[in-house]
Tab-separated table of C-alpha atoms in Angstrom:
chain	number	residue	atom	x	y	z
U	1	MET	CA	156.884	175.600	157.329
U	2	SER	CA	158.453	172.525	158.284
U	3	LYS	CA	156.037	172.156	161.156
U	4	LEU	CA	153.028	172.304	158.897
U	5	ALA	CA	154.551	169.951	156.328
U	6	LYS	CA	155.287	167.410	159.133
U	7	TYR	CA	151.840	167.648	160.497
U	8	LEU	CA	150.363	167.166	156.951
U	9	ILE	CA	152.155	164.078	156.346
U	10	SER	CA	151.456	162.580	159.786
U	11	ASP	CA	147.795	163.482	159.427
U	12	LEU	CA	147.421	162.116	156.120
U	13	LYS	CA	149.288	158.657	157.109
U	14	GLU	CA	148.378	158.177	160.773
U	15	ASP	CA	145.051	159.687	161.533
U	16	TRP	CA	142.292	157.661	160.268
U	17	SER	CA	140.014	157.953	163.713
U	18	LYS	CA	137.763	160.358	161.926
U	19	PRO	CA	135.512	158.240	159.429
U	20	SER	CA	133.928	161.174	157.484
U	21	ILE	CA	137.407	162.803	156.891
U	22	LYS	CA	138.920	159.092	155.805
U	23	PHE	CA	135.900	158.903	153.407
U	24	PHE	CA	136.426	162.382	151.663
U	25	ARG	CA	140.115	161.941	151.546
U	26	SER	CA	140.010	158.228	150.286
U	27	ASN	CA	138.780	159.520	146.548
U	28	GLY	CA	141.630	161.464	145.659
U	29	ALA	CA	141.203	165.476	144.580
U	30	TYR	CA	137.661	165.472	143.865
U	31	GLY	CA	136.661	163.884	147.321
U	32	TYR	CA	139.000	166.474	149.054
U	33	ILE	CA	137.336	169.234	147.051
U	34	ILE	CA	133.673	168.292	147.619
U	35	TRP	CA	134.574	167.954	151.287
U	36	LEU	CA	135.953	171.428	151.568
U	37	THR	CA	133.184	173.002	149.150
U	38	LEU	CA	130.531	171.269	151.580
U	39	ILE	CA	132.097	172.502	154.666
U	40	ASN	CA	132.624	175.985	153.183
U	41	CYS	CA	128.950	176.369	152.093
U	42	TYR	CA	127.752	175.102	155.503
U	43	PHE	CA	129.817	177.801	157.463
U	44	GLU	CA	129.017	180.598	154.915
U	45	LYS	CA	125.404	179.557	155.213
U	46	LYS	CA	124.919	178.884	151.211
U	47	GLU	CA	123.101	176.303	149.654
U	48	ILE	CA	124.662	173.948	147.296
U	49	SER	CA	122.912	171.605	144.947
U	50	ILE	CA	124.377	168.012	143.543
U	51	GLU	CA	124.208	169.903	140.058
U	52	LYS	CA	126.479	172.796	141.173
U	53	LEU	CA	128.839	170.454	142.903
U	54	VAL	CA	129.340	168.342	139.837
U	55	THR	CA	130.017	171.260	137.571
U	56	ASP	CA	132.501	172.367	140.266
U	57	VAL	CA	134.777	169.267	140.275
U	58	ASP	CA	134.041	168.318	136.654
U	59	GLN	CA	138.124	168.736	135.862
U	60	TYR	CA	138.831	166.031	138.481
U	61	ALA	CA	135.940	163.340	138.233
U	62	SER	CA	133.232	162.452	135.902
U	63	ARG	CA	129.577	163.433	136.643
U	64	ARG	CA	128.682	159.457	137.254
U	65	THR	CA	131.757	159.258	139.708
U	66	VAL	CA	130.508	162.347	141.375
U	67	LEU	CA	127.114	161.113	141.940
U	68	ASN	CA	128.433	157.917	143.053
U	69	PHE	CA	130.716	159.307	145.508
U	70	ILE	CA	127.531	161.500	146.838
U	71	GLY	CA	125.478	158.441	147.024
U	72	LYS	CA	128.157	156.622	149.088
U	73	GLY	CA	128.675	159.733	151.341
U	74	VAL	CA	124.730	159.755	151.802
U	75	GLU	CA	124.512	156.100	152.575
U	76	GLY	CA	127.764	156.424	155.343
U	77	LYS	CA	126.040	159.369	156.584
U	78	PHE	CA	128.718	161.770	155.795
U	79	ILE	CA	126.487	163.740	153.640
U	80	ASN	CA	122.674	164.868	153.852
U	81	LYS	CA	120.527	165.469	150.930
U	82	LYS	CA	117.415	167.345	150.900
U	83	ASN	CA	115.070	169.041	148.208
U	84	SER	CA	114.947	172.708	147.649
U	85	THR	CA	112.117	174.676	149.355
U	86	GLU	CA	112.161	177.024	146.159
U	87	ASP	CA	112.297	174.221	143.356
U	88	LYS	CA	111.319	170.728	144.374
U	89	ARG	CA	113.015	169.422	141.366
U	90	LYS	CA	116.570	170.759	142.897
U	91	ILE	CA	118.306	168.558	145.369
U	92	LEU	CA	120.572	170.177	148.098
U	93	ILE	CA	123.584	168.620	149.797
U	94	GLU	CA	125.086	169.710	153.210
U	95	PRO	CA	127.546	168.024	155.424
U	96	SER	CA	126.242	165.680	158.051
U	97	ASN	CA	126.481	166.486	161.818
U	98	ILE	CA	129.318	163.857	161.981
U	99	THR	CA	131.304	165.610	159.062
U	100	ILE	CA	130.928	168.992	160.723
U	101	LYS	CA	132.268	167.894	164.324
U	102	GLU	CA	135.071	165.632	162.688
U	103	TYR	CA	136.158	168.670	160.636
U	104	SER	CA	135.823	171.513	163.508
U	105	ARG	CA	138.191	168.870	165.330
U	106	TRP	CA	140.502	168.392	162.591
U	107	SER	CA	140.627	171.991	161.524
U	108	SER	CA	141.447	173.207	165.315
U	109	LYS	CA	144.424	170.399	165.371
U	110	PHE	CA	145.528	171.765	161.935
U	111	ILE	CA	145.471	175.427	162.993
U	112	LYS	CA	147.394	174.842	166.314
U	113	SER	CA	150.155	173.067	164.112
U	114	VAL	CA	150.499	176.261	162.010
U	115	VAL	CA	150.841	178.513	164.882
Protein backbone atom coordinates (compact mmCIF):
# COMPACT_ATOMS: atom_id res chain seq x y z
CA MET A 1 0.00 0.00 0.00
CA SER A 2 2.91 2.32 0.69
CA LYS A 3 4.10 1.90 -2.90
CA LEU A 4 0.70 3.08 -4.17
CA ALA A 5 0.61 6.04 -1.81
CA LYS A 6 4.11 7.08 -2.83
CA TYR A 7 3.20 6.79 -6.50
CA LEU A 8 0.07 8.91 -6.09
CA ILE A 9 1.88 11.60 -4.13
CA SER A 10 4.67 11.72 -6.70
CA ASP A 11 2.19 11.74 -9.56
CA LEU A 12 0.15 14.60 -8.11
CA LYS A 13 3.18 16.68 -7.16
CA GLU A 14 5.53 16.15 -10.04
CA ASP A 15 3.99 14.82 -13.25
CA TRP A 16 2.47 17.77 -15.07
CA SER A 17 3.59 16.59 -18.51
CA LYS A 18 0.09 15.60 -19.55
CA PRO A 19 -1.95 18.78 -20.13
CA SER A 20 -5.37 17.13 -20.12
CA ILE A 21 -4.75 15.41 -16.80
CA LYS A 22 -3.38 18.66 -15.39
CA PHE A 23 -6.54 20.45 -16.54
CA PHE A 24 -8.95 17.97 -14.94
CA ARG A 25 -6.97 17.71 -11.70
CA SER A 26 -6.55 21.45 -11.25
CA ASN A 27 -10.21 21.94 -10.36
CA GLY A 28 -10.70 19.96 -7.19
CA ALA A 29 -13.04 17.02 -6.74
CA TYR A 30 -15.45 18.01 -9.48
CA GLY A 31 -12.71 18.17 -12.13
CA TYR A 32 -11.44 14.75 -11.14
CA ILE A 33 -14.96 13.29 -11.12
CA ILE A 34 -15.78 14.81 -14.51
CA TRP A 35 -12.53 13.38 -15.92
CA LEU A 36 -13.17 9.87 -14.63
CA THR A 37 -16.85 9.98 -15.61
CA LEU A 38 -16.02 10.99 -19.19
CA ILE A 39 -13.32 8.32 -19.44
CA ASN A 40 -15.60 5.66 -17.97
CA CYS A 41 -18.43 6.52 -20.37
CA TYR A 42 -16.01 6.47 -23.29
CA PHE A 43 -14.63 3.01 -22.52
CA GLU A 44 -18.08 1.61 -21.73
CA LYS A 45 -19.37 3.15 -24.97
CA LYS A 46 -22.07 5.11 -23.15
CA GLU A 47 -23.15 8.60 -24.10
CA ILE A 48 -23.37 11.30 -21.45
CA SER A 49 -25.08 14.63 -21.79
CA ILE A 50 -23.97 17.86 -20.24
CA GLU A 51 -27.14 17.87 -18.13
CA LYS A 52 -26.44 14.38 -16.77
CA LEU A 53 -22.87 15.35 -15.91
CA VAL A 54 -24.04 18.53 -14.16
CA THR A 55 -26.42 16.41 -12.08
CA ASP A 56 -23.71 13.85 -11.28
CA VAL A 57 -21.37 16.45 -9.78
CA ASP A 58 -23.90 18.84 -8.24
CA GLN A 59 -22.72 18.06 -4.71
CA TYR A 60 -19.20 19.22 -5.61
CA ALA A 61 -19.82 22.24 -7.84
CA SER A 62 -22.60 24.51 -8.99
CA ARG A 63 -24.20 24.21 -12.39
CA ARG A 64 -22.46 27.40 -13.58
CA THR A 65 -19.07 26.13 -12.37
CA VAL A 66 -19.48 22.82 -14.21
CA LEU A 67 -20.66 24.53 -17.40
CA ASN A 68 -17.70 26.93 -17.26
CA PHE A 69 -15.35 24.00 -16.67
CA ILE A 70 -16.77 22.11 -19.66
CA GLY A 71 -16.43 25.26 -21.78
CA LYS A 72 -12.77 25.60 -20.80
CA GLY A 73 -12.25 21.90 -21.52
CA VAL A 74 -13.69 22.35 -25.00
CA GLU A 75 -11.50 25.43 -25.60
CA GLY A 76 -8.45 23.48 -24.42
CA LYS A 77 -9.39 20.59 -26.71
CA PHE A 78 -9.70 18.17 -23.77
CA ILE A 79 -13.48 17.67 -24.19
CA ASN A 80 -15.56 17.31 -27.35
CA LYS A 81 -19.18 18.40 -27.62
CA LYS A 82 -21.67 17.05 -30.13
CA ASN A 83 -25.43 17.05 -30.64
CA SER A 84 -27.35 13.88 -29.92
CA THR A 85 -28.64 12.13 -33.03
CA GLU A 86 -31.83 11.19 -31.17
CA ASP A 87 -32.62 14.59 -29.68
CA LYS A 88 -31.00 17.62 -31.32
CA ARG A 89 -31.55 19.67 -28.15
CA LYS A 90 -29.36 17.33 -26.10
CA ILE A 91 -25.63 18.09 -26.10
CA LEU A 92 -23.32 15.17 -25.50
CA ILE A 93 -19.74 15.38 -24.31
CA GLU A 94 -16.84 12.99 -24.57
CA PRO A 95 -13.11 13.03 -23.91
CA SER A 96 -10.95 14.25 -26.79
CA ASN A 97 -8.31 12.05 -28.39
CA ILE A 98 -5.55 13.75 -26.39
CA THR A 99 -7.45 13.10 -23.14
CA ILE A 100 -7.94 9.44 -24.04
CA LYS A 101 -4.26 8.98 -24.98
CA GLU A 102 -2.99 10.70 -21.85
CA TYR A 103 -5.38 8.75 -19.63
CA SER A 104 -4.26 5.48 -21.23
CA ARG A 105 -0.58 6.28 -20.58
CA TRP A 106 -1.31 7.49 -17.05
CA SER A 107 -3.47 4.48 -16.15
CA SER A 108 -0.86 2.06 -17.47
CA LYS A 109 1.78 3.61 -15.20
CA PHE A 110 -0.72 3.68 -12.33
CA ILE A 111 -1.55 -0.02 -12.69
CA LYS A 112 2.16 -0.92 -12.80
CA SER A 113 2.65 0.98 -9.54
CA VAL A 114 -0.01 -1.11 -7.82
CA VAL A 115 1.28 -4.50 -8.91
